[in-house]
C-alpha cells in the first residue's frame, strides 16, 4: 500500500462513486474496514468532501475497473510527486571534510582539558566523531596520541563560535542543576576564634598608713 493524500476524503469518494468493497477501499486508503463502513453509514467523515483519486492522479482508471470487477483485487496507488514533497526529510548527517578529520582529536583533547562538564554524547554530536575515539583521546590510547594537542574547535574550523558557546552554556547549566539536586557543595562551618581574655589591670598593692618619724627612727624611751 502506498500512502495517499487525503485518505478519508478519497474513501468518501470511493464509497459514493464505486462498487468497491469496504476492504478494498480500506486497503487503498490505509483505513480500517469498520471506519470505511462508518463512512458509508454517515457516522464517520460526515463533513468531509470526497476527493476523486482519478482526477488528482493517485489512481488509474485501469486499476479501478479491475478492482470493481474482482473484489479480491487490491489496488495500487500511483506515486504522487506531491506526496513525496510533503514527506518530512531527515537532515543529512554532518559531513566533515577528510582534510579536517585529522583535527578532531585535537578538538576532543581541548574539550577534555578545558570543559570536562561537556558530555561525550555532546562532543560526538558536535564534532561528528565516535565515543570510542573520545575515550582513546582521553585515555591517551589513540594511535596518534604523541601528536595530539588541545586546540579550540573554532580555530580548527570544525564548528562555529555560536554553536560552541551554546554547547558550553548548556553543559554548564546542566552541571549546575545536577549539583543543586545533590545538595551542592557542603560548606564547612567556620570555627569560632578563641576570644581574647579581657584585659584586667593588675590590682595595685594597697599601701598602709604613711610612715612616721617614730616608726622609722624609734623613740627615745
mmCIF file with all atom_site columns, C-alpha atoms in Angstrom:
data_model
loop_
_atom_site.group_PDB
_atom_site.id
_atom_site.type_symbol
_atom_site.label_atom_id
_atom_site.label_alt_id
_atom_site.label_comp_id
_atom_site.label_asym_id
_atom_site.label_entity_id
_atom_site.label_seq_id
_atom_site.pdbx_PDB_ins_code
_atom_site.Cartn_x
_atom_site.Cartn_y
_atom_site.Cartn_z
_atom_site.occupancy
_atom_site.B_iso_or_equiv
_atom_site.pdbx_formal_charge
_atom_site.auth_seq_id
_atom_site.auth_comp_id
_atom_site.auth_asym_id
_atom_site.auth_atom_id
_atom_site.pdbx_PDB_model_num
ATOM 1   C CA . UNK A 1 1   ? 0.000   0.000  0.000   1.00 0.00 ? 1   UNK A CA 1
ATOM 2   C CA . UNK A 1 2   ? 1.257   3.451  -0.941  1.00 0.00 ? 2   UNK A CA 1
ATOM 3   C CA . UNK A 1 3   ? 0.418   6.418  1.273   1.00 0.00 ? 3   UNK A CA 1
ATOM 4   C CA . UNK A 1 4   ? -2.040  8.732  -0.453  1.00 0.00 ? 4   UNK A CA 1
ATOM 5   C CA . UNK A 1 5   ? -3.098  12.284 0.121   1.00 0.00 ? 5   UNK A CA 1
ATOM 6   C CA . UNK A 1 6   ? -6.411  12.918 1.921   1.00 0.00 ? 6   UNK A CA 1
ATOM 7   C CA . UNK A 1 7   ? -7.216  9.251  2.665   1.00 0.00 ? 7   UNK A CA 1
ATOM 8   C CA . UNK A 1 8   ? -10.600 9.898  4.293   1.00 0.00 ? 8   UNK A CA 1
ATOM 9   C CA . UNK A 1 9   ? -11.718 12.260 1.526   1.00 0.00 ? 9   UNK A CA 1
ATOM 10  C CA . UNK A 1 10  ? -10.643 9.634  -1.021  1.00 0.00 ? 10  UNK A CA 1
ATOM 11  C CA . UNK A 1 11  ? -12.557 6.949  0.860   1.00 0.00 ? 11  UNK A CA 1
ATOM 12  C CA . UNK A 1 12  ? -15.663 9.144  0.858   1.00 0.00 ? 12  UNK A CA 1
ATOM 13  C CA . UNK A 1 13  ? -15.466 9.489  -2.932  1.00 0.00 ? 13  UNK A CA 1
ATOM 14  C CA . UNK A 1 14  ? -14.867 5.751  -3.479  1.00 0.00 ? 14  UNK A CA 1
ATOM 15  C CA . UNK A 1 15  ? -17.815 4.838  -1.246  1.00 0.00 ? 15  UNK A CA 1
ATOM 16  C CA . UNK A 1 16  ? -20.120 7.221  -3.111  1.00 0.00 ? 16  UNK A CA 1
ATOM 17  C CA . UNK A 1 17  ? -18.950 6.597  -6.683  1.00 0.00 ? 17  UNK A CA 1
ATOM 18  C CA . UNK A 1 18  ? -17.737 2.998  -6.965  1.00 0.00 ? 18  UNK A CA 1
ATOM 19  C CA . UNK A 1 19  ? -18.839 -0.554 -6.208  1.00 0.00 ? 19  UNK A CA 1
ATOM 20  C CA . UNK A 1 20  ? -15.647 -1.396 -4.342  1.00 0.00 ? 20  UNK A CA 1
ATOM 21  C CA . UNK A 1 21  ? -15.886 -3.406 -1.133  1.00 0.00 ? 21  UNK A CA 1
ATOM 22  C CA . UNK A 1 22  ? -15.113 -1.862 2.224   1.00 0.00 ? 22  UNK A CA 1
ATOM 23  C CA . UNK A 1 23  ? -11.960 -3.989 2.446   1.00 0.00 ? 23  UNK A CA 1
ATOM 24  C CA . UNK A 1 24  ? -10.699 -2.758 -0.950  1.00 0.00 ? 24  UNK A CA 1
ATOM 25  C CA . UNK A 1 25  ? -11.305 0.877  -0.046  1.00 0.00 ? 25  UNK A CA 1
ATOM 26  C CA . UNK A 1 26  ? -9.760  0.402  3.400   1.00 0.00 ? 26  UNK A CA 1
ATOM 27  C CA . UNK A 1 27  ? -6.650  -1.207 1.911   1.00 0.00 ? 27  UNK A CA 1
ATOM 28  C CA . UNK A 1 28  ? -6.215  1.527  -0.691  1.00 0.00 ? 28  UNK A CA 1
ATOM 29  C CA . UNK A 1 29  ? -6.773  4.424  1.753   1.00 0.00 ? 29  UNK A CA 1
ATOM 30  C CA . UNK A 1 30  ? -4.937  2.954  4.725   1.00 0.00 ? 30  UNK A CA 1
ATOM 31  C CA . UNK A 1 31  ? -8.052  2.867  6.894   1.00 0.00 ? 31  UNK A CA 1
ATOM 32  C CA . UNK A 1 32  ? -9.784  0.197  8.957   1.00 0.00 ? 32  UNK A CA 1
ATOM 33  C CA . UNK A 1 33  ? -12.722 -1.552 7.220   1.00 0.00 ? 33  UNK A CA 1
ATOM 34  C CA . UNK A 1 34  ? -15.011 -0.541 10.098  1.00 0.00 ? 34  UNK A CA 1
ATOM 35  C CA . UNK A 1 35  ? -14.021 3.079  9.534   1.00 0.00 ? 35  UNK A CA 1
ATOM 36  C CA . UNK A 1 36  ? -14.994 2.746  5.867   1.00 0.00 ? 36  UNK A CA 1
ATOM 37  C CA . UNK A 1 37  ? -18.295 1.190  6.950   1.00 0.00 ? 37  UNK A CA 1
ATOM 38  C CA . UNK A 1 38  ? -18.809 4.183  9.231   1.00 0.00 ? 38  UNK A CA 1
ATOM 39  C CA . UNK A 1 39  ? -18.243 6.495  6.249   1.00 0.00 ? 39  UNK A CA 1
ATOM 40  C CA . UNK A 1 40  ? -20.865 4.560  4.265   1.00 0.00 ? 40  UNK A CA 1
ATOM 41  C CA . UNK A 1 41  ? -23.325 4.783  7.177   1.00 0.00 ? 41  UNK A CA 1
ATOM 42  C CA . UNK A 1 42  ? -22.707 8.503  7.602   1.00 0.00 ? 42  UNK A CA 1
ATOM 43  C CA . UNK A 1 43  ? -21.217 8.157  11.073  1.00 0.00 ? 43  UNK A CA 1
ATOM 44  C CA . UNK A 1 44  ? -17.637 8.999  10.050  1.00 0.00 ? 44  UNK A CA 1
ATOM 45  C CA . UNK A 1 45  ? -16.286 11.885 7.947   1.00 0.00 ? 45  UNK A CA 1
ATOM 46  C CA . UNK A 1 46  ? -19.749 13.357 7.652   1.00 0.00 ? 46  UNK A CA 1
ATOM 47  C CA . UNK A 1 47  ? -18.497 16.849 6.810   1.00 0.00 ? 47  UNK A CA 1
ATOM 48  C CA . UNK A 1 48  ? -15.613 15.759 4.555   1.00 0.00 ? 48  UNK A CA 1
ATOM 49  C CA . UNK A 1 49  ? -15.984 16.384 0.850   1.00 0.00 ? 49  UNK A CA 1
ATOM 50  C CA . UNK A 1 50  ? -14.936 13.481 -1.356  1.00 0.00 ? 50  UNK A CA 1
ATOM 51  C CA . UNK A 1 51  ? -11.692 13.687 -3.331  1.00 0.00 ? 51  UNK A CA 1
ATOM 52  C CA . UNK A 1 52  ? -11.536 11.932 -6.717  1.00 0.00 ? 52  UNK A CA 1
ATOM 53  C CA . UNK A 1 53  ? -8.294  9.884  -6.833  1.00 0.00 ? 53  UNK A CA 1
ATOM 54  C CA . UNK A 1 54  ? -8.593  9.666  -10.633 1.00 0.00 ? 54  UNK A CA 1
ATOM 55  C CA . UNK A 1 55  ? -8.520  13.431 -11.023 1.00 0.00 ? 55  UNK A CA 1
ATOM 56  C CA . UNK A 1 56  ? -5.697  14.052 -8.572  1.00 0.00 ? 56  UNK A CA 1
ATOM 57  C CA . UNK A 1 57  ? -3.582  11.347 -10.195 1.00 0.00 ? 57  UNK A CA 1
ATOM 58  C CA . UNK A 1 58  ? -3.462  8.852  -7.334  1.00 0.00 ? 58  UNK A CA 1
ATOM 59  C CA . UNK A 1 59  ? -5.381  6.067  -9.078  1.00 0.00 ? 59  UNK A CA 1
ATOM 60  C CA . UNK A 1 60  ? -5.573  4.953  -12.686 1.00 0.00 ? 60  UNK A CA 1
ATOM 61  C CA . UNK A 1 61  ? -8.858  4.074  -14.410 1.00 0.00 ? 61  UNK A CA 1
ATOM 62  C CA . UNK A 1 62  ? -7.483  0.636  -15.254 1.00 0.00 ? 62  UNK A CA 1
ATOM 63  C CA . UNK A 1 63  ? -6.805  -0.133 -11.596 1.00 0.00 ? 63  UNK A CA 1
ATOM 64  C CA . UNK A 1 64  ? -10.268 0.990  -10.563 1.00 0.00 ? 64  UNK A CA 1
ATOM 65  C CA . UNK A 1 65  ? -12.034 -1.032 -13.267 1.00 0.00 ? 65  UNK A CA 1
ATOM 66  C CA . UNK A 1 66  ? -10.030 -4.121 -12.414 1.00 0.00 ? 66  UNK A CA 1
ATOM 67  C CA . UNK A 1 67  ? -10.860 -3.792 -8.718  1.00 0.00 ? 67  UNK A CA 1
ATOM 68  C CA . UNK A 1 68  ? -14.567 -3.326 -9.375  1.00 0.00 ? 68  UNK A CA 1
ATOM 69  C CA . UNK A 1 69  ? -14.574 -6.462 -11.484 1.00 0.00 ? 69  UNK A CA 1
ATOM 70  C CA . UNK A 1 70  ? -12.772 -8.540 -8.834  1.00 0.00 ? 70  UNK A CA 1
ATOM 71  C CA . UNK A 1 71  ? -13.458 -7.876 -5.135  1.00 0.00 ? 71  UNK A CA 1
ATOM 72  C CA . UNK A 1 72  ? -10.308 -9.783 -4.145  1.00 0.00 ? 72  UNK A CA 1
ATOM 73  C CA . UNK A 1 73  ? -8.097  -7.426 -6.110  1.00 0.00 ? 73  UNK A CA 1
ATOM 74  C CA . UNK A 1 74  ? -6.204  -4.754 -4.173  1.00 0.00 ? 74  UNK A CA 1
ATOM 75  C CA . UNK A 1 75  ? -5.485  -1.515 -5.997  1.00 0.00 ? 75  UNK A CA 1
ATOM 76  C CA . UNK A 1 76  ? -2.067  0.088  -6.157  1.00 0.00 ? 76  UNK A CA 1
ATOM 77  C CA . UNK A 1 77  ? -1.880  3.862  -5.910  1.00 0.00 ? 77  UNK A CA 1
ATOM 78  C CA . UNK A 1 78  ? 0.087   5.956  -8.348  1.00 0.00 ? 78  UNK A CA 1
ATOM 79  C CA . UNK A 1 79  ? 3.050   7.545  -6.591  1.00 0.00 ? 79  UNK A CA 1
ATOM 80  C CA . UNK A 1 80  ? 2.279   11.241 -6.343  1.00 0.00 ? 80  UNK A CA 1
ATOM 81  C CA . UNK A 1 81  ? 5.082   13.739 -6.605  1.00 0.00 ? 81  UNK A CA 1
ATOM 82  C CA . UNK A 1 82  ? 3.106   15.960 -4.242  1.00 0.00 ? 82  UNK A CA 1
ATOM 83  C CA . UNK A 1 83  ? 3.115   13.233 -1.624  1.00 0.00 ? 83  UNK A CA 1
ATOM 84  C CA . UNK A 1 84  ? 6.872   12.952 -1.946  1.00 0.00 ? 84  UNK A CA 1
ATOM 85  C CA . UNK A 1 85  ? 7.247   16.695 -1.453  1.00 0.00 ? 85  UNK A CA 1
ATOM 86  C CA . UNK A 1 86  ? 5.119   16.593 1.692   1.00 0.00 ? 86  UNK A CA 1
ATOM 87  C CA . UNK A 1 87  ? 7.176   13.886 3.355   1.00 0.00 ? 87  UNK A CA 1
ATOM 88  C CA . UNK A 1 88  ? 9.459   15.109 6.119   1.00 0.00 ? 88  UNK A CA 1
ATOM 89  C CA . UNK A 1 89  ? 13.067  14.715 5.141   1.00 0.00 ? 89  UNK A CA 1
ATOM 90  C CA . UNK A 1 90  ? 15.636  13.935 7.789   1.00 0.00 ? 90  UNK A CA 1
ATOM 91  C CA . UNK A 1 91  ? 18.564  16.331 7.883   1.00 0.00 ? 91  UNK A CA 1
ATOM 92  C CA . UNK A 1 92  ? 21.633  14.952 6.214   1.00 0.00 ? 92  UNK A CA 1
ATOM 93  C CA . UNK A 1 93  ? 24.284  13.712 8.644   1.00 0.00 ? 93  UNK A CA 1
ATOM 94  C CA . UNK A 1 94  ? 27.019  16.183 9.392   1.00 0.00 ? 94  UNK A CA 1
ATOM 95  C CA . UNK A 1 95  ? 29.898  15.791 6.979   1.00 0.00 ? 95  UNK A CA 1
ATOM 96  C CA . UNK A 1 96  ? 33.437  16.627 7.968   1.00 0.00 ? 96  UNK A CA 1
ATOM 97  C CA . UNK A 1 97  ? 35.919  17.034 5.097   1.00 0.00 ? 97  UNK A CA 1
ATOM 98  C CA . UNK A 1 98  ? 38.709  14.479 5.052   1.00 0.00 ? 98  UNK A CA 1
ATOM 99  C CA . UNK A 1 99  ? 41.252  17.272 5.429   1.00 0.00 ? 99  UNK A CA 1
ATOM 100 C CA . UNK A 1 100 ? 39.622  18.246 8.724   1.00 0.00 ? 100 UNK A CA 1
ATOM 101 C CA . UNK A 1 101 ? 39.072  14.788 10.207  1.00 0.00 ? 101 UNK A CA 1
ATOM 102 C CA . UNK A 1 102 ? 42.648  14.618 11.478  1.00 0.00 ? 102 UNK A CA 1
ATOM 103 C CA . UNK A 1 103 ? 41.932  17.762 13.528  1.00 0.00 ? 103 UNK A CA 1
ATOM 104 C CA . UNK A 1 104 ? 39.098  16.229 15.521  1.00 0.00 ? 104 UNK A CA 1
ATOM 105 C CA . UNK A 1 105 ? 41.359  14.522 18.116  1.00 0.00 ? 105 UNK A CA 1
ATOM 106 C CA . UNK A 1 106 ? 42.877  17.948 18.860  1.00 0.00 ? 106 UNK A CA 1
ATOM 107 C CA . UNK A 1 107 ? 39.388  19.383 19.367  1.00 0.00 ? 107 UNK A CA 1
ATOM 108 C CA . UNK A 1 108 ? 38.410  16.436 21.580  1.00 0.00 ? 108 UNK A CA 1
ATOM 109 C CA . UNK A 1 109 ? 41.531  16.982 23.672  1.00 0.00 ? 109 UNK A CA 1
ATOM 110 C CA . UNK A 1 110 ? 40.553  20.655 24.038  1.00 0.00 ? 110 UNK A CA 1
ATOM 111 C CA . UNK A 1 111 ? 37.143  19.697 25.395  1.00 0.00 ? 111 UNK A CA 1
ATOM 112 C CA . UNK A 1 112 ? 38.601  17.111 27.777  1.00 0.00 ? 112 UNK A CA 1
ATOM 113 C CA . UNK A 1 113 ? 41.079  19.638 29.133  1.00 0.00 ? 113 UNK A CA 1
ATOM 114 C CA . UNK A 1 114 ? 39.002  22.819 29.265  1.00 0.00 ? 114 UNK A CA 1
ATOM 115 C CA . UNK A 1 115 ? 35.364  21.702 29.541  1.00 0.00 ? 115 UNK A CA 1
ATOM 116 C CA . UNK A 1 116 ? 35.027  18.394 31.392  1.00 0.00 ? 116 UNK A CA 1
ATOM 117 C CA . UNK A 1 117 ? 31.358  19.236 32.027  1.00 0.00 ? 117 UNK A CA 1
ATOM 118 C CA . UNK A 1 118 ? 30.592  18.644 28.324  1.00 0.00 ? 118 UNK A CA 1
ATOM 119 C CA . UNK A 1 119 ? 29.445  15.038 27.886  1.00 0.00 ? 119 UNK A CA 1
ATOM 120 C CA . UNK A 1 120 ? 30.846  12.578 25.380  1.00 0.00 ? 120 UNK A CA 1
ATOM 121 C CA . UNK A 1 121 ? 27.482  12.499 23.613  1.00 0.00 ? 121 UNK A CA 1
ATOM 122 C CA . UNK A 1 122 ? 27.566  16.283 23.129  1.00 0.00 ? 122 UNK A CA 1
ATOM 123 C CA . UNK A 1 123 ? 31.144  16.193 21.833  1.00 0.00 ? 123 UNK A CA 1
ATOM 124 C CA . UNK A 1 124 ? 30.290  13.330 19.495  1.00 0.00 ? 124 UNK A CA 1
ATOM 125 C CA . UNK A 1 125 ? 27.308  15.177 18.035  1.00 0.00 ? 125 UNK A CA 1
ATOM 126 C CA . UNK A 1 126 ? 29.125  18.494 17.667  1.00 0.00 ? 126 UNK A CA 1
ATOM 127 C CA . UNK A 1 127 ? 32.290  17.143 16.060  1.00 0.00 ? 127 UNK A CA 1
ATOM 128 C CA . UNK A 1 128 ? 30.779  14.173 14.210  1.00 0.00 ? 128 UNK A CA 1
ATOM 129 C CA . UNK A 1 129 ? 33.015  11.662 15.962  1.00 0.00 ? 129 UNK A CA 1
ATOM 130 C CA . UNK A 1 130 ? 32.512  8.461  17.959  1.00 0.00 ? 130 UNK A CA 1
ATOM 131 C CA . UNK A 1 131 ? 32.587  7.715  21.667  1.00 0.00 ? 131 UNK A CA 1
ATOM 132 C CA . UNK A 1 132 ? 35.447  5.243  21.171  1.00 0.00 ? 132 UNK A CA 1
ATOM 133 C CA . UNK A 1 133 ? 37.585  7.994  19.619  1.00 0.00 ? 133 UNK A CA 1
ATOM 134 C CA . UNK A 1 134 ? 36.798  10.305 22.538  1.00 0.00 ? 134 UNK A CA 1
ATOM 135 C CA . UNK A 1 135 ? 37.744  7.580  25.012  1.00 0.00 ? 135 UNK A CA 1
ATOM 136 C CA . UNK A 1 136 ? 41.025  6.885  23.203  1.00 0.00 ? 136 UNK A CA 1
ATOM 137 C CA . UNK A 1 137 ? 41.954  10.578 23.279  1.00 0.00 ? 137 UNK A CA 1
ATOM 138 C CA . UNK A 1 138 ? 41.028  10.900 26.965  1.00 0.00 ? 138 UNK A CA 1
ATOM 139 C CA . UNK A 1 139 ? 42.919  7.741  27.947  1.00 0.00 ? 139 UNK A CA 1
ATOM 140 C CA . UNK A 1 140 ? 45.826  8.549  25.617  1.00 0.00 ? 140 UNK A CA 1
ATOM 141 C CA . UNK A 1 141 ? 45.428  5.265  23.766  1.00 0.00 ? 141 UNK A CA 1
ATOM 142 C CA . UNK A 1 142 ? 44.809  6.983  20.420  1.00 0.00 ? 142 UNK A CA 1
ATOM 143 C CA . UNK A 1 143 ? 47.200  5.854  17.701  1.00 0.00 ? 143 UNK A CA 1
ATOM 144 C CA . UNK A 1 144 ? 48.397  9.446  17.271  1.00 0.00 ? 144 UNK A CA 1
ATOM 145 C CA . UNK A 1 145 ? 48.464  10.459 20.947  1.00 0.00 ? 145 UNK A CA 1
ATOM 146 C CA . UNK A 1 146 ? 52.019  11.753 20.734  1.00 0.00 ? 146 UNK A CA 1
ATOM 147 C CA . UNK A 1 147 ? 50.960  14.437 18.257  1.00 0.00 ? 147 UNK A CA 1
ATOM 148 C CA . UNK A 1 148 ? 47.571  15.372 19.728  1.00 0.00 ? 148 UNK A CA 1
ATOM 149 C CA . UNK A 1 149 ? 47.428  18.804 21.308  1.00 0.00 ? 149 UNK A CA 1
ATOM 150 C CA . UNK A 1 150 ? 44.392  20.727 22.651  1.00 0.00 ? 150 UNK A CA 1
ATOM 151 C CA . UNK A 1 151 ? 43.144  23.175 20.026  1.00 0.00 ? 151 UNK A CA 1
ATOM 152 C CA . UNK A 1 152 ? 39.914  25.186 20.019  1.00 0.00 ? 152 UNK A CA 1
ATOM 153 C CA . UNK A 1 153 ? 37.476  23.555 17.534  1.00 0.00 ? 153 UNK A CA 1
ATOM 154 C CA . UNK A 1 154 ? 36.527  27.012 16.267  1.00 0.00 ? 154 UNK A CA 1
ATOM 155 C CA . UNK A 1 155 ? 40.150  27.686 15.371  1.00 0.00 ? 155 UNK A CA 1
ATOM 156 C CA . UNK A 1 156 ? 40.256  24.347 13.579  1.00 0.00 ? 156 UNK A CA 1
ATOM 157 C CA . UNK A 1 157 ? 37.175  25.312 11.575  1.00 0.00 ? 157 UNK A CA 1
ATOM 158 C CA . UNK A 1 158 ? 35.133  22.339 12.802  1.00 0.00 ? 158 UNK A CA 1
ATOM 159 C CA . UNK A 1 159 ? 32.332  24.376 14.403  1.00 0.00 ? 159 UNK A CA 1
ATOM 160 C CA . UNK A 1 160 ? 31.149  27.942 14.668  1.00 0.00 ? 160 UNK A CA 1
ATOM 161 C CA . UNK A 1 161 ? 31.697  30.121 17.726  1.00 0.00 ? 161 UNK A CA 1
ATOM 162 C CA . UNK A 1 162 ? 27.969  30.469 18.433  1.00 0.00 ? 162 UNK A CA 1
ATOM 163 C CA . UNK A 1 163 ? 27.433  26.694 18.357  1.00 0.00 ? 163 UNK A CA 1
ATOM 164 C CA . UNK A 1 164 ? 30.378  26.154 20.698  1.00 0.00 ? 164 UNK A CA 1
ATOM 165 C CA . UNK A 1 165 ? 29.222  28.837 23.143  1.00 0.00 ? 165 UNK A CA 1
ATOM 166 C CA . UNK A 1 166 ? 25.712  27.378 23.197  1.00 0.00 ? 166 UNK A CA 1
ATOM 167 C CA . UNK A 1 167 ? 27.010  23.877 23.869  1.00 0.00 ? 167 UNK A CA 1
ATOM 168 C CA . UNK A 1 168 ? 29.266  25.000 26.712  1.00 0.00 ? 168 UNK A CA 1
ATOM 169 C CA . UNK A 1 169 ? 26.437  27.047 28.241  1.00 0.00 ? 169 UNK A CA 1
ATOM 170 C CA . UNK A 1 170 ? 24.020  24.106 28.157  1.00 0.00 ? 170 UNK A CA 1
ATOM 171 C CA . UNK A 1 171 ? 26.602  21.790 29.695  1.00 0.00 ? 171 UNK A CA 1
ATOM 172 C CA . UNK A 1 172 ? 27.349  24.301 32.478  1.00 0.00 ? 172 UNK A CA 1
ATOM 173 C CA . UNK A 1 173 ? 23.635  24.785 33.212  1.00 0.00 ? 173 UNK A CA 1
ATOM 174 C CA . UNK A 1 174 ? 23.093  21.029 33.405  1.00 0.00 ? 174 UNK A CA 1
ATOM 175 C CA . UNK A 1 175 ? 26.031  20.603 35.765  1.00 0.00 ? 175 UNK A CA 1
ATOM 176 C CA . UNK A 1 176 ? 24.677  23.373 37.982  1.00 0.00 ? 176 UNK A CA 1
ATOM 177 C CA . UNK A 1 177 ? 21.253  21.691 38.100  1.00 0.00 ? 177 UNK A CA 1
ATOM 178 C CA . UNK A 1 178 ? 22.820  18.319 38.921  1.00 0.00 ? 178 UNK A CA 1
ATOM 179 C CA . UNK A 1 179 ? 24.900  19.875 41.695  1.00 0.00 ? 179 UNK A CA 1
ATOM 180 C CA . UNK A 1 180 ? 21.793  21.559 43.082  1.00 0.00 ? 180 UNK A CA 1
ATOM 181 C CA . UNK A 1 181 ? 19.918  18.230 43.152  1.00 0.00 ? 181 UNK A CA 1
ATOM 182 C CA . UNK A 1 182 ? 22.783  16.668 45.082  1.00 0.00 ? 182 UNK A CA 1
ATOM 183 C CA . UNK A 1 183 ? 22.638  19.458 47.642  1.00 0.00 ? 183 UNK A CA 1
ATOM 184 C CA . UNK A 1 184 ? 25.567  21.428 46.316  1.00 0.00 ? 184 UNK A CA 1
ATOM 185 C CA . UNK A 1 185 ? 28.952  21.653 47.880  1.00 0.00 ? 185 UNK A CA 1
ATOM 186 C CA . UNK A 1 186 ? 28.828  21.201 51.664  1.00 0.00 ? 186 UNK A CA 1
ATOM 187 C CA . UNK A 1 187 ? 30.161  24.279 53.383  1.00 0.00 ? 187 UNK A CA 1
ATOM 188 C CA . UNK A 1 188 ? 32.406  23.633 56.360  1.00 0.00 ? 188 UNK A CA 1
ATOM 189 C CA . UNK A 1 189 ? 31.377  25.528 59.471  1.00 0.00 ? 189 UNK A CA 1
ATOM 190 C CA . UNK A 1 190 ? 33.730  28.320 60.364  1.00 0.00 ? 190 UNK A CA 1
ATOM 191 C CA . UNK A 1 191 ? 35.407  27.640 63.668  1.00 0.00 ? 191 UNK A CA 1
ATOM 192 C CA . UNK A 1 192 ? 34.984  30.440 66.129  1.00 0.00 ? 192 UNK A CA 1
ATOM 193 C CA . UNK A 1 193 ? 38.229  32.077 67.065  1.00 0.00 ? 193 UNK A CA 1
ATOM 194 C CA . UNK A 1 194 ? 39.006  31.927 70.757  1.00 0.00 ? 194 UNK A CA 1
ATOM 195 C CA . UNK A 1 195 ? 38.008  35.153 72.407  1.00 0.00 ? 195 UNK A CA 1
ATOM 196 C CA . UNK A 1 196 ? 40.839  37.225 73.751  1.00 0.00 ? 196 UNK A CA 1
ATOM 197 C CA . UNK A 1 197 ? 40.759  37.460 77.525  1.00 0.00 ? 197 UNK A CA 1
ATOM 198 C CA . UNK A 1 198 ? 39.515  40.739 78.779  1.00 0.00 ? 198 UNK A CA 1
ATOM 199 C CA . UNK A 1 199 ? 42.310  42.953 79.961  1.00 0.00 ? 199 UNK A CA 1
ATOM 200 C CA . UNK A 1 200 ? 42.121  43.474 83.670  1.00 0.00 ? 200 UNK A CA 1
ATOM 201 C CA . UNK A 1 201 ? 44.742  45.782 85.118  1.00 0.00 ? 201 UNK A CA 1
ATOM 202 C CA . UNK A 1 202 ? 46.714  44.298 87.970  1.00 0.00 ? 202 UNK A CA 1
ATOM 203 C CA . UNK A 1 203 ? 45.397  45.295 91.307  1.00 0.00 ? 203 UNK A CA 1
ATOM 204 C CA . UNK A 1 204 ? 47.711  47.748 92.930  1.00 0.00 ? 204 UNK A CA 1
ATOM 205 C CA . UNK A 1 205 ? 49.134  46.883 96.288  1.00 0.00 ? 205 UNK A CA 1
ATOM 206 C CA . UNK A 1 206 ? 47.247  48.674 98.934  1.00 0.00 ? 206 UNK A CA 1
ATOM 207 C CA . UNK A 1 207 ? 49.694  50.794 100.822 1.00 0.00 ? 207 UNK A CA 1
ATOM 208 C CA . UNK A 1 208 ? 49.497  51.008 104.549 1.00 0.00 ? 208 UNK A CA 1
ATOM 209 C CA . UNK A 1 209 ? 49.458  54.223 106.560 1.00 0.00 ? 209 UNK A CA 1
ATOM 210 C CA . UNK A 1 210 ? 52.097  56.800 105.828 1.00 0.00 ? 210 UNK A CA 1
ATOM 211 C CA . UNK A 1 211 ? 55.318  56.119 107.877 1.00 0.00 ? 211 UNK A CA 1
ATOM 212 C CA . UNK A 1 212 ? 56.008  58.395 110.790 1.00 0.00 ? 212 UNK A CA 1
ATOM 213 C CA . UNK A 1 213 ? 59.313  59.509 112.324 1.00 0.00 ? 213 UNK A CA 1
ATOM 214 C CA . UNK A 1 214 ? 58.659  57.326 115.318 1.00 0.00 ? 214 UNK A CA 1
ATOM 215 C CA . UNK A 1 215 ? 58.158  54.280 113.194 1.00 0.00 ? 215 UNK A CA 1
ATOM 216 C CA . UNK A 1 216 ? 61.327  54.976 111.274 1.00 0.00 ? 216 UNK A CA 1
ATOM 217 C CA . UNK A 1 217 ? 63.774  56.247 113.952 1.00 0.00 ? 217 UNK A CA 1
ATOM 218 C CA . UNK A 1 218 ? 62.154  54.902 117.016 1.00 0.00 ? 218 UNK A CA 1
ATOM 219 C CA . UNK A 1 219 ? 61.508  56.746 120.237 1.00 0.00 ? 219 UNK A CA 1
ATOM 220 C CA . UNK A 1 220 ? 63.976  57.995 122.879 1.00 0.00 ? 220 UNK A CA 1
ATOM 221 C CA . UNK A 1 221 ? 62.430  55.824 125.556 1.00 0.00 ? 221 UNK A CA 1
#
